[in-house]
Coordinates of N, CA, C and O in Angstrom, one line a residue:
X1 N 0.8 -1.2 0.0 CA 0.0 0.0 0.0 C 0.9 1.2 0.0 O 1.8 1.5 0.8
X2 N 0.3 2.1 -1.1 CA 1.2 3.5 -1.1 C 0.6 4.7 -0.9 O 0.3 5.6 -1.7
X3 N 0.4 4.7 0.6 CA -0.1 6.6 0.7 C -0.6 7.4 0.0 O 0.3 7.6 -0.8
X4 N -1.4 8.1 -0.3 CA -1.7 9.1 -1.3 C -1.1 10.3 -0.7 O -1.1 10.4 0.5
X5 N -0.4 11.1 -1.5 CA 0.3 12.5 -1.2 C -0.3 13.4 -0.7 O -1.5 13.5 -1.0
X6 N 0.2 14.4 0.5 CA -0.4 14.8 1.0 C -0.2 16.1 0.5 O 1.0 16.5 0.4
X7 N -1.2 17.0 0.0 CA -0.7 18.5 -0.9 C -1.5 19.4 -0.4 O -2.7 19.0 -0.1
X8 N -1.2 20.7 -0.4 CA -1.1 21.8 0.6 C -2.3 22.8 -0.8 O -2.1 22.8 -2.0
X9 N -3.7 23.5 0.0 CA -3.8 24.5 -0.6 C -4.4 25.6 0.6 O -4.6 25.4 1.8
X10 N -4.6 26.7 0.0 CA -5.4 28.0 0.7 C -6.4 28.0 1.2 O -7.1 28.2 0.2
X11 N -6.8 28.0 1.7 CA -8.8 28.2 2.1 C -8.9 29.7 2.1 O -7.8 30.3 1.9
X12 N -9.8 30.2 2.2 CA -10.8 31.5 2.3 C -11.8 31.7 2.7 O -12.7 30.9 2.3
X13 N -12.1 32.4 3.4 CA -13.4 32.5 4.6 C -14.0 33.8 4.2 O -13.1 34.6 3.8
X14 N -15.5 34.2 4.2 CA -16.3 35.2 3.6 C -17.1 35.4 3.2 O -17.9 34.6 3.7
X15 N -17.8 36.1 2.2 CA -19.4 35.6 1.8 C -19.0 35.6 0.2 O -19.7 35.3 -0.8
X16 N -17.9 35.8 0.3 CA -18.0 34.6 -1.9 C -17.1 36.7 -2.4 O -16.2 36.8 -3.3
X17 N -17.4 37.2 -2.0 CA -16.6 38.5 -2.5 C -15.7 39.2 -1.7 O -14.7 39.8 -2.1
X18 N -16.0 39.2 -0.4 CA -15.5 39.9 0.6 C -15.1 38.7 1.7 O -15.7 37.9 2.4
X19 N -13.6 39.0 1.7 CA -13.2 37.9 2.4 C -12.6 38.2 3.7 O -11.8 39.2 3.6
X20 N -12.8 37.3 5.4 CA -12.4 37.8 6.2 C -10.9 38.3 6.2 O -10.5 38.3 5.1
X21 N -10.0 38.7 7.1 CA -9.0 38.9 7.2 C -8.3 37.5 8.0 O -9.0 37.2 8.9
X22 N -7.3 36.8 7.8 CA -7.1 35.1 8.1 C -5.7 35.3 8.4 O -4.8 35.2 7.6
X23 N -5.6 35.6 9.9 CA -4.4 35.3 10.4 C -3.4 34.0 10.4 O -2.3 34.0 10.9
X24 N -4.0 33.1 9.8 CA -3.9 31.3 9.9 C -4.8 31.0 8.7 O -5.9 31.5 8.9
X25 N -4.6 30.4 7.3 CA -5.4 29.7 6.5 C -4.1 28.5 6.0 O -3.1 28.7 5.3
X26 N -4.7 27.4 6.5 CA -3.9 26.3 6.0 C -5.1 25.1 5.5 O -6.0 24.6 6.2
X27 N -4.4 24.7 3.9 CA -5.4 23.7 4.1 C -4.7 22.4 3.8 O -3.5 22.4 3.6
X28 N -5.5 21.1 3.8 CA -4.0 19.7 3.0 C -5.4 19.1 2.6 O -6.5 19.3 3.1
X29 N -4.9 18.1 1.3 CA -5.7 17.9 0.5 C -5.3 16.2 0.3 O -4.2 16.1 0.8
X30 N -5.5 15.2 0.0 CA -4.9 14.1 -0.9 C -6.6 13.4 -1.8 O -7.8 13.4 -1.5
X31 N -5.7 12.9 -2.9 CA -6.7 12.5 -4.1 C -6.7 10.9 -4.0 O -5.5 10.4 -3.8
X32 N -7.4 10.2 -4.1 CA -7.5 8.9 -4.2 C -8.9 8.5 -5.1 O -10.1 8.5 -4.9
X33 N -8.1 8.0 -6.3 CA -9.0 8.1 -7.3 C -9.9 9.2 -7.8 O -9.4 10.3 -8.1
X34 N -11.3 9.2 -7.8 CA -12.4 10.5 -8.0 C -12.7 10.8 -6.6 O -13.8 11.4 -6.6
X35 N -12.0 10.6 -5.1 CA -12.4 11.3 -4.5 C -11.2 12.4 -3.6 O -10.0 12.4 -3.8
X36 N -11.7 13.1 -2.8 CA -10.9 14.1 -2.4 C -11.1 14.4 -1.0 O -12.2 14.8 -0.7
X37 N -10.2 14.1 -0.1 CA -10.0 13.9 1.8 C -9.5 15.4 1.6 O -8.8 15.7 0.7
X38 N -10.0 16.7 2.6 CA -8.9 17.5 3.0 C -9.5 18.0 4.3 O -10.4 17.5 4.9
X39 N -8.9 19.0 4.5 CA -8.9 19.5 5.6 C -8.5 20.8 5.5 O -7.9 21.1 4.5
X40 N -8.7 22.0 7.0 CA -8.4 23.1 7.0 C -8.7 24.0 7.8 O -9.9 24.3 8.0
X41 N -7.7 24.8 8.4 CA -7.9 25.5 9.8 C -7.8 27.1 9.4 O -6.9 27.5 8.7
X42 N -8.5 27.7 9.8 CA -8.7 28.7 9.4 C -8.7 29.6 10.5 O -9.2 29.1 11.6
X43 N -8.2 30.9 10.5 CA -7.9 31.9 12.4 C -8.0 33.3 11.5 O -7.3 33.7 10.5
X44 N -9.1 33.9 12.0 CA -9.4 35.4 11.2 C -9.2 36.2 12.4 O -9.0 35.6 13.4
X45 N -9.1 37.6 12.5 CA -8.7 38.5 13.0 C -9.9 39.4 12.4 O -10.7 39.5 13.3
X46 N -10.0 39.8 11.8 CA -11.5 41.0 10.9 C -12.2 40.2 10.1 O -11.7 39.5 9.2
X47 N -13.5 40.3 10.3 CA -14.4 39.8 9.2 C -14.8 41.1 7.9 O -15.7 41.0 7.0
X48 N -13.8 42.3 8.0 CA -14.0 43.4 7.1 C -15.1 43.7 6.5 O -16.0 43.8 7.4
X49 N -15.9 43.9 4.9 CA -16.7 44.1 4.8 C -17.8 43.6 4.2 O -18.6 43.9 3.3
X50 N -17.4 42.0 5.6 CA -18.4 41.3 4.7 C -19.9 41.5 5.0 O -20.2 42.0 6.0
X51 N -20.8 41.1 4.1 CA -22.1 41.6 4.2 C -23.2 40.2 4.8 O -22.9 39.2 5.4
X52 N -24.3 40.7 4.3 CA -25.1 38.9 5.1 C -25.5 38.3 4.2 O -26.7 37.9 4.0
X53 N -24.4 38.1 3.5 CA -24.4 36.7 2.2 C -24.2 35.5 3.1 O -23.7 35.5 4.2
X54 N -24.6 34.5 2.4 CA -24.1 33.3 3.4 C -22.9 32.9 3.3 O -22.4 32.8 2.2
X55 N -21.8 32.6 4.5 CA -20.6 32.4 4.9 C -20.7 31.2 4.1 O -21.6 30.5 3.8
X56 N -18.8 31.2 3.8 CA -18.8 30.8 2.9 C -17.2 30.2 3.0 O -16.4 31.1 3.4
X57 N -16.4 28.7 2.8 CA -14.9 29.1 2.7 C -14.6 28.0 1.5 O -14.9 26.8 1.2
X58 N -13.9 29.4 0.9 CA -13.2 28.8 -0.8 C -12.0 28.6 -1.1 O -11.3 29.2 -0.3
X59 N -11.4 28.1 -1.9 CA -10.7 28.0 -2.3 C -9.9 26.1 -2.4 O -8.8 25.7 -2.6
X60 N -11.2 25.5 -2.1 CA -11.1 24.2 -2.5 C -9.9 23.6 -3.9 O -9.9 24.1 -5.0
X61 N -9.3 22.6 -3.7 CA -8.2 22.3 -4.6 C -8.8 22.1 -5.7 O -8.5 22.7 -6.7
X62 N -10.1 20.8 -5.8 CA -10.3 20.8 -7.1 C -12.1 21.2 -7.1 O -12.8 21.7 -6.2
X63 N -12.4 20.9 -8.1 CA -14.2 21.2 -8.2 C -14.7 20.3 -8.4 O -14.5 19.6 -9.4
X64 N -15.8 19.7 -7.4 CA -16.6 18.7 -7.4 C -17.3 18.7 -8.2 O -17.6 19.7 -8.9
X65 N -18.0 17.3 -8.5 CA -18.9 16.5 -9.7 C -19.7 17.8 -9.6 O -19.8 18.7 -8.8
X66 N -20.4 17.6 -11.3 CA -21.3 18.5 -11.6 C -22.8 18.1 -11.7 O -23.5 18.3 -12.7
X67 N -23.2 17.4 -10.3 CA -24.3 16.9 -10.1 C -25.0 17.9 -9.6 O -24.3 18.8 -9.1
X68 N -26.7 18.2 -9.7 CA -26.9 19.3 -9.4 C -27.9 19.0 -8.2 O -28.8 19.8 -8.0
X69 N -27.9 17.8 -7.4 CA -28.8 17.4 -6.4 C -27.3 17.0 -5.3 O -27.7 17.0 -4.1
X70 N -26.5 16.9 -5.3 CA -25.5 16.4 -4.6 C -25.0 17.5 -3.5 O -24.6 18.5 -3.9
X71 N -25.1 17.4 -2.5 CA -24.4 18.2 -1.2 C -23.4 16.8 -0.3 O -23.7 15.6 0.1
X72 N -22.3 17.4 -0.3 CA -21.0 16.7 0.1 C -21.1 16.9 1.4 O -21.3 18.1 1.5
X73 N -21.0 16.3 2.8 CA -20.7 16.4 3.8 C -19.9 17.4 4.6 O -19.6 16.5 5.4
X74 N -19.5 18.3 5.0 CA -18.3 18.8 5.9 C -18.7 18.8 7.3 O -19.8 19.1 7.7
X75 N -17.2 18.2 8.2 CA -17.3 17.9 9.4 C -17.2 19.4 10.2 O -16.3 20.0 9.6
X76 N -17.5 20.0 11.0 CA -16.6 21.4 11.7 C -16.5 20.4 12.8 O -17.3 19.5 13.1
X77 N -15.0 20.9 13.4 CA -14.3 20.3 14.5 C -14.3 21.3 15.1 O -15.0 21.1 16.1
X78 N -13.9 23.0 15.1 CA -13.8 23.7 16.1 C -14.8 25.0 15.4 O -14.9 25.3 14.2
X79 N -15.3 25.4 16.2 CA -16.5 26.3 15.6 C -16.3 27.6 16.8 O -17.0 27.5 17.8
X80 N -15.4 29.0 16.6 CA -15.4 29.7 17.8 C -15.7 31.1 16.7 O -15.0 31.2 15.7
X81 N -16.7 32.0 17.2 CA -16.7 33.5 16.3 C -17.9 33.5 15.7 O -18.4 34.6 15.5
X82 N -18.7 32.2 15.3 CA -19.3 32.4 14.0 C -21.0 32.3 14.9 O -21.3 31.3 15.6
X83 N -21.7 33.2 14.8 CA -23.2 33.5 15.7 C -23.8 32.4 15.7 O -24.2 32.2 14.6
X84 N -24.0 31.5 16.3 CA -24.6 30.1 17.2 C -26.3 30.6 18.0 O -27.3 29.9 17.8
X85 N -26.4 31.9 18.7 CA -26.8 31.9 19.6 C -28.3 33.1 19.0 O -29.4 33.3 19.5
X86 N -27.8 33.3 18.1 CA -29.0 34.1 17.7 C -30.5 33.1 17.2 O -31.6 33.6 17.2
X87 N -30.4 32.1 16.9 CA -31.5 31.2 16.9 C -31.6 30.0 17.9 O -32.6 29.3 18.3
X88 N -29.8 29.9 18.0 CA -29.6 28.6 18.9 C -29.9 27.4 18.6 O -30.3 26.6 19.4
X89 N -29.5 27.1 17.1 CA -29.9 26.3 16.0 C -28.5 25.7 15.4 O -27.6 26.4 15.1
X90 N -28.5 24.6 15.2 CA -27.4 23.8 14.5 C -26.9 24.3 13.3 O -27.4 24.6 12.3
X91 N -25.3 24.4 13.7 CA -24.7 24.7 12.4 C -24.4 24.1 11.5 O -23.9 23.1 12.0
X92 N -24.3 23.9 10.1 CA -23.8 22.7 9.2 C -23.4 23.6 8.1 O -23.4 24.8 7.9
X93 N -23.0 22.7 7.6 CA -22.1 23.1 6.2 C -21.5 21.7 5.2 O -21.1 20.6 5.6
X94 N -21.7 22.1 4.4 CA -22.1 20.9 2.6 C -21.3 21.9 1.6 O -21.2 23.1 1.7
X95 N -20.6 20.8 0.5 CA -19.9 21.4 -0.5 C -21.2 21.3 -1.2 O -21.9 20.4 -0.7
X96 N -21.7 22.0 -2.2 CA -22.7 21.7 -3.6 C -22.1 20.9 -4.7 O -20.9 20.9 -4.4
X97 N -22.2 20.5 -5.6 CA -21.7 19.7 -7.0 C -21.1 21.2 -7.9 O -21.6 22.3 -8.1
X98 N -20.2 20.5 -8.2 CA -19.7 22.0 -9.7 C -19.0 22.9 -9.0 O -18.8 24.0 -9.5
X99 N -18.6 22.6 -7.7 CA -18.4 23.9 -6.7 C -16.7 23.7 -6.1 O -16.2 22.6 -6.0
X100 N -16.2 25.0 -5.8 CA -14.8 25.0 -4.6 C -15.1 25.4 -3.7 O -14.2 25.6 -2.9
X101 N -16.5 25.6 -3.3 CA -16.7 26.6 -1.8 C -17.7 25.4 -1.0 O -18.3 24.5 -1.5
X102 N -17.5 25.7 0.3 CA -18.4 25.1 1.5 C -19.0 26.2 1.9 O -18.5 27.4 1.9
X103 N -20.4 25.7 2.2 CA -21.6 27.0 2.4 C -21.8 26.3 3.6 O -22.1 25.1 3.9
X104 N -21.7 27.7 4.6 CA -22.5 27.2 6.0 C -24.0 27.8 6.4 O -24.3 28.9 6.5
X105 N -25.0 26.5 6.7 CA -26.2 27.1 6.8 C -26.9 27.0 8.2 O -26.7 25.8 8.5
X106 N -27.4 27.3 9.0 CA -28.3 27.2 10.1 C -29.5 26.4 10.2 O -30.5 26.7 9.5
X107 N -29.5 25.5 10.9 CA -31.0 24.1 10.6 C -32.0 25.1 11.3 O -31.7 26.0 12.1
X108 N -33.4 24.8 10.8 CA -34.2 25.2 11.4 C -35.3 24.0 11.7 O -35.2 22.8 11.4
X109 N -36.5 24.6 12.6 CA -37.0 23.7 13.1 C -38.5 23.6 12.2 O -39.3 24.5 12.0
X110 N -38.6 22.2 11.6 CA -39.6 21.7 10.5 C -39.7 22.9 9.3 O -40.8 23.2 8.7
X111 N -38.0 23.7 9.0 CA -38.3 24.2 7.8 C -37.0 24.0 6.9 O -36.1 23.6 7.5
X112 N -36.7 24.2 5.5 CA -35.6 24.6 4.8 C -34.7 25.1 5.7 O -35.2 25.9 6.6
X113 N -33.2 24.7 5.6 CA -31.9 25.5 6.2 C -31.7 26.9 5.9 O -31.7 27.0 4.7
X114 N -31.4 28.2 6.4 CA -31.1 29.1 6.3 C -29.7 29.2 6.5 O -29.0 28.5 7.3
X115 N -29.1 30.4 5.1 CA -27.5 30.5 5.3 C -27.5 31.4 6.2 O -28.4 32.2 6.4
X116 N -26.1 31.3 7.2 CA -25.4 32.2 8.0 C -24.9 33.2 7.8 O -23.6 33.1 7.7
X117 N -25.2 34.1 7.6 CA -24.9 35.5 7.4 C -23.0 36.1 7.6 O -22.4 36.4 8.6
X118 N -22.5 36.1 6.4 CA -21.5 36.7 6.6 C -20.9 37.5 7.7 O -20.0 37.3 8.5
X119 N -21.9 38.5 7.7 CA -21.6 39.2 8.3 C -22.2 39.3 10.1 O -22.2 40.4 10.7
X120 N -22.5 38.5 10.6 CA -22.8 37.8 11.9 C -21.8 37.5 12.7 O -21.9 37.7 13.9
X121 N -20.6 36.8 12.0 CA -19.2 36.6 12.9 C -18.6 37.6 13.7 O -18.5 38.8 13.3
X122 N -18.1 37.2 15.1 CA -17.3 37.9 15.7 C -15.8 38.6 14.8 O -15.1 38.3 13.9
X123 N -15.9 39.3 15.4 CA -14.3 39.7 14.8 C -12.8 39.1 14.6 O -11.7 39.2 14.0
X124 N -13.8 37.9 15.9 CA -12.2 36.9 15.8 C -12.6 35.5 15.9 O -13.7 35.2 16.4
X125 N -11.7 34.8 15.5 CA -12.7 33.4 15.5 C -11.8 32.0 14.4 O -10.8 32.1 13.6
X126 N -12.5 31.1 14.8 CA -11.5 30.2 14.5 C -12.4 29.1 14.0 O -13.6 29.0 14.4
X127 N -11.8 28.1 12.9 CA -12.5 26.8 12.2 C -11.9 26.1 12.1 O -10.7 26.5 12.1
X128 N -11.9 24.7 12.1 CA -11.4 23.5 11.8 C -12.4 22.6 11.3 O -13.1 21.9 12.0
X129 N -12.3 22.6 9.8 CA -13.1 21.6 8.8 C -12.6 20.5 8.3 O -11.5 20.2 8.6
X130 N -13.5 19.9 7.6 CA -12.5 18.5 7.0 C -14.0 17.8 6.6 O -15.0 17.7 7.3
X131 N -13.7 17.2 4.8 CA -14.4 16.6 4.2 C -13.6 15.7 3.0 O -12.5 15.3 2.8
X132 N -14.8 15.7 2.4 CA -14.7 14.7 0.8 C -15.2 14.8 0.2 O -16.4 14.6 0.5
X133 N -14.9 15.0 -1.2 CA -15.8 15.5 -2.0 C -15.9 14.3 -3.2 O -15.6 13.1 -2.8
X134 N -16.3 14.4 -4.4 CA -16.0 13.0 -5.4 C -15.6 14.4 -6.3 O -16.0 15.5 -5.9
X135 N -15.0 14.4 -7.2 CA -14.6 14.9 -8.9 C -15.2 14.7 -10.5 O -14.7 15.2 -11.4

């Protein structure tokens, strides 16, 4: 058995135009056949001028299948900054198909998910993600 390589890309945190300020953006990636393991910690200092688009972090290595019903999984391991408490409602976050970005949305109760508002984050704040996508 031979390891799959382990390779290094950027993340970005923001609402898709306006990106926080990321004292720490590290991400690692490896490819094993059509699928894609990575991971990535992200440490912001200013959420600058982002607006209440839904939060958003890009810069994914490759672009997932172009299925247009498909939402990919993402785990958050450390979740500190980002508004929890204004509904008090579960956070989640899913890659879409065709896509390099993870969208984080807020569960609601017996309705559609609502996105998290860019612009809702504390000023300082911290993530630790990790998923898989297919290609």
């Amino acid at each position: 058995f031979v390891a799959p390589a382990r390779l290094e890309f950027v993340p970005t945190l923001g609402d898709g135009a306006n990106n926080y300020t990321l004292s720490f953006a590290q991400g690692y990636y490896s490819l094993v056949n059509d699928l894609v393991f990575w991971e990535a910690l992200l440490i912001w200092t200013s959420i600058g001028s982002a607006t209440a688009t839904r939060l958003r972090m890009g810069g994914l290595p490759l672009t997932s299948v172009n299925l247009s019903l498909i939402q990919f999984p993402v785990s958050i391991g450390t979740l500190e900054g980002i508004d929890t408490t204004a509904t008090e409602n579960m956070i989640t976050c899913n890659l879409g198909g065709n896509s390099t970005e993870a969208h984080f949305f807020r569960a609601n109760d017996n309705a559609a998910m609502t996105g998290v508002p860019a612009n809702s984050s504390s000023a300082s704040g911290r993530l630790y993600l990790s998923g898989h996508y297919r290609i």
